[in-house]
mmCIF file of C-alpha atoms in Angstrom:
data_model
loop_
_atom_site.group_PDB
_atom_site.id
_atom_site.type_symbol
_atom_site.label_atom_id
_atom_site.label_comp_id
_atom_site.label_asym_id
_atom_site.label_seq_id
_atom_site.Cartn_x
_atom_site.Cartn_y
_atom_site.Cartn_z
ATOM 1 C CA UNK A 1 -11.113 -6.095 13.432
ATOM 2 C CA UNK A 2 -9.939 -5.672 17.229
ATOM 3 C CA UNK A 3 -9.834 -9.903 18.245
ATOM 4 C CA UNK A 4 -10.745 -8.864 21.849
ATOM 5 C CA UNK A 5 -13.951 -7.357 20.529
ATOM 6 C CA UNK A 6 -14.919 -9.960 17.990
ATOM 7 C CA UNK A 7 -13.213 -12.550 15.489
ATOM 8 C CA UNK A 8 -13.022 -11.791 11.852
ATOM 9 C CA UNK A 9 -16.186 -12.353 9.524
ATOM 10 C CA UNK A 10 -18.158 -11.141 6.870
ATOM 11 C CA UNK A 11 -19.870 -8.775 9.686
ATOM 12 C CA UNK A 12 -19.974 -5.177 8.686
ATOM 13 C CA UNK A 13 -17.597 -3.092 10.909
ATOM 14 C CA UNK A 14 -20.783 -0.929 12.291
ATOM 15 C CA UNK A 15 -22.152 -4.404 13.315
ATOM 16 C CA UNK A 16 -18.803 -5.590 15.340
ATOM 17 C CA UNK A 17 -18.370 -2.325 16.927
ATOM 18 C CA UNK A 18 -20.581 -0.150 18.295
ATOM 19 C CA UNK A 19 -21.059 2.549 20.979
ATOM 20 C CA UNK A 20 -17.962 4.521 21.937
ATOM 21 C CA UNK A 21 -15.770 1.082 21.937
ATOM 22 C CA UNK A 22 -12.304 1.865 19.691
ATOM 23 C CA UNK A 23 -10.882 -0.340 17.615
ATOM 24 C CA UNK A 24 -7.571 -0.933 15.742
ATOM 25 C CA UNK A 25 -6.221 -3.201 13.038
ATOM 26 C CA UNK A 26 -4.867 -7.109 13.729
ATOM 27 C CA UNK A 27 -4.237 -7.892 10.424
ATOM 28 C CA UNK A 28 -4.646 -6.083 6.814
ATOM 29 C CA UNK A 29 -5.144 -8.469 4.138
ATOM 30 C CA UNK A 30 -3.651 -8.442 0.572
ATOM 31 C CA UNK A 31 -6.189 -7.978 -2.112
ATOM 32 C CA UNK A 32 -3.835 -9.822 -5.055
ATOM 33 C CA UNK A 33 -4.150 -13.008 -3.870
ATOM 34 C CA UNK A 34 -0.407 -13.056 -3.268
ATOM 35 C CA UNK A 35 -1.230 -13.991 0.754
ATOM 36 C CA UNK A 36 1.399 -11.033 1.763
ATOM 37 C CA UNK A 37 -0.626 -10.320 4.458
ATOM 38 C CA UNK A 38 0.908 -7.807 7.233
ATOM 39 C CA UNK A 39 0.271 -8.150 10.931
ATOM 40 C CA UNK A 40 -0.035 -5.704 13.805
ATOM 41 C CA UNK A 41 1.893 -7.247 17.074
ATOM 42 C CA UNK A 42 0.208 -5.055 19.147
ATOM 43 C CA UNK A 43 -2.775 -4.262 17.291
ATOM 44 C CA UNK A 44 -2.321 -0.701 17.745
ATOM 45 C CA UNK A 45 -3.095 0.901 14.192
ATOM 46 C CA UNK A 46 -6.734 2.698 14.451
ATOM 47 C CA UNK A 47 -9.623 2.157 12.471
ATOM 48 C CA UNK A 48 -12.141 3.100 14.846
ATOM 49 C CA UNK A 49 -12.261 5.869 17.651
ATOM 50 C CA UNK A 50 -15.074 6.919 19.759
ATOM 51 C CA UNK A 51 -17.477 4.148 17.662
ATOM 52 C CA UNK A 52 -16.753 5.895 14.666
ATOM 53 C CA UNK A 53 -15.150 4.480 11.537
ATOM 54 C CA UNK A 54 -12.006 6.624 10.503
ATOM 55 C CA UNK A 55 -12.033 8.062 6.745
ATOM 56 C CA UNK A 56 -10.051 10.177 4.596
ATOM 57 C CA UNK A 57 -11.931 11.680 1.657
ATOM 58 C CA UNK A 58 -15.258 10.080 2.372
ATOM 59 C CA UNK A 59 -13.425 6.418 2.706
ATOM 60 C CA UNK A 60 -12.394 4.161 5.732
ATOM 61 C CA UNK A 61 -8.753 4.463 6.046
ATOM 62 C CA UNK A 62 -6.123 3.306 8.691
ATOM 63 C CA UNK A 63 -4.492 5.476 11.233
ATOM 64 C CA UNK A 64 -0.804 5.128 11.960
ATOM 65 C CA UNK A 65 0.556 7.377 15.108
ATOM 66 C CA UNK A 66 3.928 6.222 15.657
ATOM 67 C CA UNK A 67 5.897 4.216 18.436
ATOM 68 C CA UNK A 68 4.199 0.388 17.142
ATOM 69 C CA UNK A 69 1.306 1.254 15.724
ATOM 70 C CA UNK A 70 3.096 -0.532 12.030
ATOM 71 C CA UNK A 71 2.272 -3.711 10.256
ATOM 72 C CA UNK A 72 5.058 -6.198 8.610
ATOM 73 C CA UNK A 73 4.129 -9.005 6.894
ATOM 74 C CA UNK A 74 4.118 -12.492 7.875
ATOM 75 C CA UNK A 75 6.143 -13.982 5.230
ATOM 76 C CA UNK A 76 8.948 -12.812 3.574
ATOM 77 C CA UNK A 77 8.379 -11.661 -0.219
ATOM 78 C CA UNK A 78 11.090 -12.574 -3.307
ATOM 79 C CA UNK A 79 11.564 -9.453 -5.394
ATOM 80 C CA UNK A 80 15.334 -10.731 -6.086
ATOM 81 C CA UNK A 81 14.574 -11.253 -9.859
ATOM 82 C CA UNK A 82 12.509 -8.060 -10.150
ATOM 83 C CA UNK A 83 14.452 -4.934 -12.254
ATOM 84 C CA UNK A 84 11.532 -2.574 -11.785
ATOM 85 C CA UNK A 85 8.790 -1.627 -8.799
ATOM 86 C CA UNK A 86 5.895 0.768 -9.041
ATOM 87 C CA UNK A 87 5.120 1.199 -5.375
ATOM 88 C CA UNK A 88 1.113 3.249 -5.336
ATOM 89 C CA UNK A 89 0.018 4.604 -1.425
ATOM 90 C CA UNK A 90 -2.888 6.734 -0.843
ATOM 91 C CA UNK A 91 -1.809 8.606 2.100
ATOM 92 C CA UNK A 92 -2.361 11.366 4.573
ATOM 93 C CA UNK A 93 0.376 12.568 6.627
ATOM 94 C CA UNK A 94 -0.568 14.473 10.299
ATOM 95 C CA UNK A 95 2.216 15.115 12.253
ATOM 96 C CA UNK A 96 5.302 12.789 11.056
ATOM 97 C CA UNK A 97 8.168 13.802 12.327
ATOM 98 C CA UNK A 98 11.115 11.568 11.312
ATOM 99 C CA UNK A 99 12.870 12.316 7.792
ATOM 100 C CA UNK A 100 12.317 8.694 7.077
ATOM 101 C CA UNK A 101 9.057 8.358 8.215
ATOM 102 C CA UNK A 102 7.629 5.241 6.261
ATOM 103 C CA UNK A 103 4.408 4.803 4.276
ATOM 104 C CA UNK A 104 4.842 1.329 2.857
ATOM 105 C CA UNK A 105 8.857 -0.807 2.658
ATOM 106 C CA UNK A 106 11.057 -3.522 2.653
ATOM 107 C CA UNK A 107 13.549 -4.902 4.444
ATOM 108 C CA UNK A 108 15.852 -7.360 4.774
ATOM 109 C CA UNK A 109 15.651 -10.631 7.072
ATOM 110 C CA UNK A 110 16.663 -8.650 10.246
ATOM 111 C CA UNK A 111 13.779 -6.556 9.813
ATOM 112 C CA UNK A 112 15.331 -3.318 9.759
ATOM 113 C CA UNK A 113 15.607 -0.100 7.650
ATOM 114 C CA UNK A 114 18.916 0.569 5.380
ATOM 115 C CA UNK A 115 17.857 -2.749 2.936
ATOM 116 C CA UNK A 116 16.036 -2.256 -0.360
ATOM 117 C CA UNK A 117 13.747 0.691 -0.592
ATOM 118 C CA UNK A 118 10.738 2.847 1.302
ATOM 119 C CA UNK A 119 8.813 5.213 -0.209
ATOM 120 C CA UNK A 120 8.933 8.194 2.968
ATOM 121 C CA UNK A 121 7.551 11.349 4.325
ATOM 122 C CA UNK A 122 9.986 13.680 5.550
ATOM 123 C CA UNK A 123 8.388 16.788 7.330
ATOM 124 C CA UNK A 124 11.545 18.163 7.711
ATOM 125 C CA UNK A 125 14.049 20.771 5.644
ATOM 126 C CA UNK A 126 16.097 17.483 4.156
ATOM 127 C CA UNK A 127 14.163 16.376 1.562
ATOM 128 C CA UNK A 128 10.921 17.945 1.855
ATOM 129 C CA UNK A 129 7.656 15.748 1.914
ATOM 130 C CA UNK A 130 7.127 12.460 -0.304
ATOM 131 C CA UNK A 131 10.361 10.604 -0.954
ATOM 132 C CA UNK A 132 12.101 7.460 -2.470
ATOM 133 C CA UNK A 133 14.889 5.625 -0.155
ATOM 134 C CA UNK A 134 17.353 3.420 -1.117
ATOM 135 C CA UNK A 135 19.531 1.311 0.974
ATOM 136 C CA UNK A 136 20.635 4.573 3.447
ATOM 137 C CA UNK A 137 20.719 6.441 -0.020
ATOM 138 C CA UNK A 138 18.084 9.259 -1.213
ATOM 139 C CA UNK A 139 16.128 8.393 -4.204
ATOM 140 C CA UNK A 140 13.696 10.633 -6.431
ATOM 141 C CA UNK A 141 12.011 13.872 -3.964
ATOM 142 C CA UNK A 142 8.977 15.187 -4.064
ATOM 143 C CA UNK A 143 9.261 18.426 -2.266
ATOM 144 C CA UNK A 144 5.405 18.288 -1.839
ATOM 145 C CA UNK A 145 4.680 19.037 2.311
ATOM 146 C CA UNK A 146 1.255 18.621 3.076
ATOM 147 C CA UNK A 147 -1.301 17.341 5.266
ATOM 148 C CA UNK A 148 -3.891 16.707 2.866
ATOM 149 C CA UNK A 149 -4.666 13.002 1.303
ATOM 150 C CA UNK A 150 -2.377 12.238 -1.624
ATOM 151 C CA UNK A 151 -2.100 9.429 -4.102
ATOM 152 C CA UNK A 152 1.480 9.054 -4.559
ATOM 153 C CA UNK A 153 3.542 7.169 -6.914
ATOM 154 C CA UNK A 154 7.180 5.725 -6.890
ATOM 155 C CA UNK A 155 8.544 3.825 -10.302
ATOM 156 C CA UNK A 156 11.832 2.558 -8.784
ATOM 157 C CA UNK A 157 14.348 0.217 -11.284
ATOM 158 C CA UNK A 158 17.180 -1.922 -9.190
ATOM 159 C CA UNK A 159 19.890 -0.186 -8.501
ATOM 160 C CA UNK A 160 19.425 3.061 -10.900
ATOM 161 C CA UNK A 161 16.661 5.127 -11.850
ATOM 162 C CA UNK A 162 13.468 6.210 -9.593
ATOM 163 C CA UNK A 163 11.112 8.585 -10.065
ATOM 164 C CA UNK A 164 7.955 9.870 -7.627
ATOM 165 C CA UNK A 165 4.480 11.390 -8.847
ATOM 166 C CA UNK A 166 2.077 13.291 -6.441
ATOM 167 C CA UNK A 167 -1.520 12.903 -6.973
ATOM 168 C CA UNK A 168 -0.414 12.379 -10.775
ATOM 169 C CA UNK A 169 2.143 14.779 -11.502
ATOM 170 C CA UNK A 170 5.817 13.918 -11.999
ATOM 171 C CA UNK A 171 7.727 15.831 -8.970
ATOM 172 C CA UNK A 172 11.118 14.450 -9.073
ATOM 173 C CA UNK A 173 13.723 11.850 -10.286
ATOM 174 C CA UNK A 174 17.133 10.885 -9.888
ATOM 175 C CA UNK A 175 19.287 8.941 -12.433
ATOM 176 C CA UNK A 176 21.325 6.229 -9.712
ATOM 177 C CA UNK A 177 20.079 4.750 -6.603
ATOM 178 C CA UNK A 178 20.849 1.710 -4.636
ATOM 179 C CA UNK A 179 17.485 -0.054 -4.986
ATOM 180 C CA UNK A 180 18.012 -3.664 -3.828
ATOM 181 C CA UNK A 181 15.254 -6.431 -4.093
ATOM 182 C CA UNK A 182 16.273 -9.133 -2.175
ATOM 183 C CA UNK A 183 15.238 -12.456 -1.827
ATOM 184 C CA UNK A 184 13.800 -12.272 1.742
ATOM 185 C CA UNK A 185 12.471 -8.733 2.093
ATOM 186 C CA UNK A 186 10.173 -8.091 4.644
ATOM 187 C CA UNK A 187 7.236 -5.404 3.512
ATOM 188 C CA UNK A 188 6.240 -2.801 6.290
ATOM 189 C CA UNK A 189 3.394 -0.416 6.333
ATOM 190 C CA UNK A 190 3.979 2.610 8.692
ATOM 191 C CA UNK A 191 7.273 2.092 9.196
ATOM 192 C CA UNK A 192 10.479 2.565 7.542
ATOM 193 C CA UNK A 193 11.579 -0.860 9.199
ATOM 194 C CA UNK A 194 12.022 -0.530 13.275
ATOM 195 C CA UNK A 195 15.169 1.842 13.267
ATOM 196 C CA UNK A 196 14.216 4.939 15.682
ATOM 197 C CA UNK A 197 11.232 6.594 15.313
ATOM 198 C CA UNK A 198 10.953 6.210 11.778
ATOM 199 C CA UNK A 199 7.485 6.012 11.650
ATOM 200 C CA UNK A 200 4.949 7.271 9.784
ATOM 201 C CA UNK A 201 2.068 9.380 11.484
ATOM 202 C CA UNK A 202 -1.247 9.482 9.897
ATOM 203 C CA UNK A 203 -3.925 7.965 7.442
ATOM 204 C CA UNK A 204 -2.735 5.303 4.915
ATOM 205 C CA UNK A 205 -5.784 3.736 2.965
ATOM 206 C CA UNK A 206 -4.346 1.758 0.126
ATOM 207 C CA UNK A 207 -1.043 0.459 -1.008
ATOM 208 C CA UNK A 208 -0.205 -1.407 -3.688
ATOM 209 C CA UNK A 209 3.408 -2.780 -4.794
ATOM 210 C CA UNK A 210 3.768 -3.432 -8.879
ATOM 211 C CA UNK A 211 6.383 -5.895 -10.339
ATOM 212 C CA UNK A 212 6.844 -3.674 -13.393
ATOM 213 C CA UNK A 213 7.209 0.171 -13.895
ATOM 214 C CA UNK A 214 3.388 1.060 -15.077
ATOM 215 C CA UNK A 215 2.744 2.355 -18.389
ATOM 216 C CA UNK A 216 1.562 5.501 -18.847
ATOM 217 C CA UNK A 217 -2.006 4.847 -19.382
ATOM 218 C CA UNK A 218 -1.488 2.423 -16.586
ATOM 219 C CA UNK A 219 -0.682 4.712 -13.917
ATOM 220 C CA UNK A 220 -3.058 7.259 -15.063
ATOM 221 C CA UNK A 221 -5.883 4.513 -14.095
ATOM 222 C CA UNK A 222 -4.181 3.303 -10.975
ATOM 223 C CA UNK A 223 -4.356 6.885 -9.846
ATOM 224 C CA UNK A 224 -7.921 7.432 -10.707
ATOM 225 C CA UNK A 225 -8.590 4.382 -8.666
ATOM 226 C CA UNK A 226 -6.779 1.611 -7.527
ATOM 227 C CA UNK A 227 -9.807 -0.464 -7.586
ATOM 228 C CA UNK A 228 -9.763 -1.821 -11.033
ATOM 229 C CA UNK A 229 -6.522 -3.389 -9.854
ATOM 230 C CA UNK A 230 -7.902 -5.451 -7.456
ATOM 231 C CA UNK A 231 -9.129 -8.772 -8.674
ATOM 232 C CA UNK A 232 -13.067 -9.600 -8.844
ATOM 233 C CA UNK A 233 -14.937 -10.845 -5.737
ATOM 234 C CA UNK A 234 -16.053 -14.916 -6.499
ATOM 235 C CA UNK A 235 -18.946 -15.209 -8.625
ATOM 236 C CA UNK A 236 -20.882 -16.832 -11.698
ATOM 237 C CA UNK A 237 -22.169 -14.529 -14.572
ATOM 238 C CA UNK A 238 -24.951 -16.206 -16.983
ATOM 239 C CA UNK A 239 -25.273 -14.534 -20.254
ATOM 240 C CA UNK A 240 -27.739 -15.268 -22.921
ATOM 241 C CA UNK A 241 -27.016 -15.686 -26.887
ATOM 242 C CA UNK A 242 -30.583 -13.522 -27.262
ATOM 243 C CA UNK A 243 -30.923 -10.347 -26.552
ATOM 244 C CA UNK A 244 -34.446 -10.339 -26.013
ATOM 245 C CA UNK A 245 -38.207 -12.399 -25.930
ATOM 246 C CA UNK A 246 -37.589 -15.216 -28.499
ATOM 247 C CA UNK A 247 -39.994 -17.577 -30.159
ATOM 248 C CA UNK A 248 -41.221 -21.183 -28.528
ATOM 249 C CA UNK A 249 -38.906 -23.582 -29.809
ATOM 250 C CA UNK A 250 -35.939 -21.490 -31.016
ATOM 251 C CA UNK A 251 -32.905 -22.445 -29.618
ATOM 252 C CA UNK A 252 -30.583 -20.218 -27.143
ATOM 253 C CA UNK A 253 -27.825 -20.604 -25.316
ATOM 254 C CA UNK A 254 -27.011 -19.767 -22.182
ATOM 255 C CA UNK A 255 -22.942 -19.136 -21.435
ATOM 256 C CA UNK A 256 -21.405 -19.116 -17.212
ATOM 257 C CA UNK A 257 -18.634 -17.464 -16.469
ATOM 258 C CA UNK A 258 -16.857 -18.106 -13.109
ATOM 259 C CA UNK A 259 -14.432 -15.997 -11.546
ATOM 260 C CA UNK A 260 -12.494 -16.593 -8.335
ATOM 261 C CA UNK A 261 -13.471 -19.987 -8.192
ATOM 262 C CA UNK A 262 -10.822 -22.584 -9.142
ATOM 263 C CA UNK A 263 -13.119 -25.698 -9.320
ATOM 264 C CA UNK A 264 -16.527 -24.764 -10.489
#
């Protein structure tokens, strides 16, 4: 939502904004119920242009065009004890620039780039498209340049291993890395922390960050949709022990089941 338009709600978008009034993103909520939220200080990340909502694929995404259109979180995040990351974007770059352009990161407590990791666009001759970073180090390369939407995928263990998957294929790894997780990271989306120009320029609809490397089977569903990830909306389900029209006086029971809803 744009504040100086109208406060969050339930509204629909259509109903907040209308006409050829533009709009851009205060704050993006996290879906896990983990409260990392991350925060525009300007506000300057598009959602809506001209009246109309953006999309990629059919589905409302989130424009990032450099300079401070980014988001960082509001509180720092504790991945200290964490060994391995899968790190899941669905992405569209435009017209990045910047080797280290960021999609989604983390950084340390003076919120800048060379801490932990990023997973990157470079549109350069360097390393060529979707990338891991480490630390000022180069992890696992895609070599996949494009500027069509892509679900990409980063498995990155501390210190060591990483490997990066492009709409579900497996396009590089690399054996040794200097993946840190630190105890005060700070996440970013469109940025690769506030060094330079590192920033990402175009569509980023979804990210999700994994405290494990996925399975297999996992990954193949996260990359079908990242959906099924997300946890269930609040609600009460009644289901019945009979299947069907019973008899007067035959007994049946009736069974709720709550989810999202800690005190029913």
């Amino acid at each position: 939502y744009n504040a100086s338009v109208s406060a969050a709600s339930a509204d629909a978008l259509s109903t907040i904004i209308s006409g050829s009034t533009d709009a851009t993103v205060a704050i993006w909520y996290d879906q896990s119920g983990n409260g990392v939220h991350v925060l525009s200080s300007s506000a300057t990340a598009k959602i809506i242009t001209a009246g109309s909502l953006l999309t990629m694929s059919g589905q409302p995404t989130i424009y990032f065009y450099g300079s401070s259109s980014f988001m960082t979180s509001s509180n720092s995040v504790n991945y200290s004890s964490q060994q391995w990351a899968t790190v899941n974007a669905v992405a569209q770059n435009v017209s990045s620039t910047d080797s280290n352009s960021g999609i989604i990161s983390v950084g340390g407590p003076e919120v800048i780039a060379g801490f932990s990791w990023g997973l990157n666009y470079d549109a350069g001759n360097w390393l060529s498209g979707y990338w891991v970073d480490g630390s000022g180090l180069w992890g696992a390369a895609s070599g996949v340049q494009s500027t069509d939407p892509k679900v990409v995928t980063a498995l990155i263990q501390q210190d060591a291993f990483s490997a990066i998957y492009v709409n579900s294929v497996l396009k590089g790894t690399k054996a040794d890395n200097d993946h840190r997780f630190a105890s005060n990271d700070v996440v970013f989306v469109g940025a690769r922390g506030i060094y330079g120009d590192r920033k990402f320029i175009g569509n980023i609809a979804e990210t999700i960050i994994f405290p494990k490397d996925l399975s297999s089977t996992e990954q193949a569903a996260l990359e079908s949709s990242q959906s099924i990830f997300l946890p269930q909306p609040p609600g009460v389900t009644i289901t019945s022990s009979a299947s069907g029209a019973v008899c007067a006086g035959t007994s049946v029971t009736f069974t709720a089941t709550v989810t999202g809803i800690s005190s029913p």
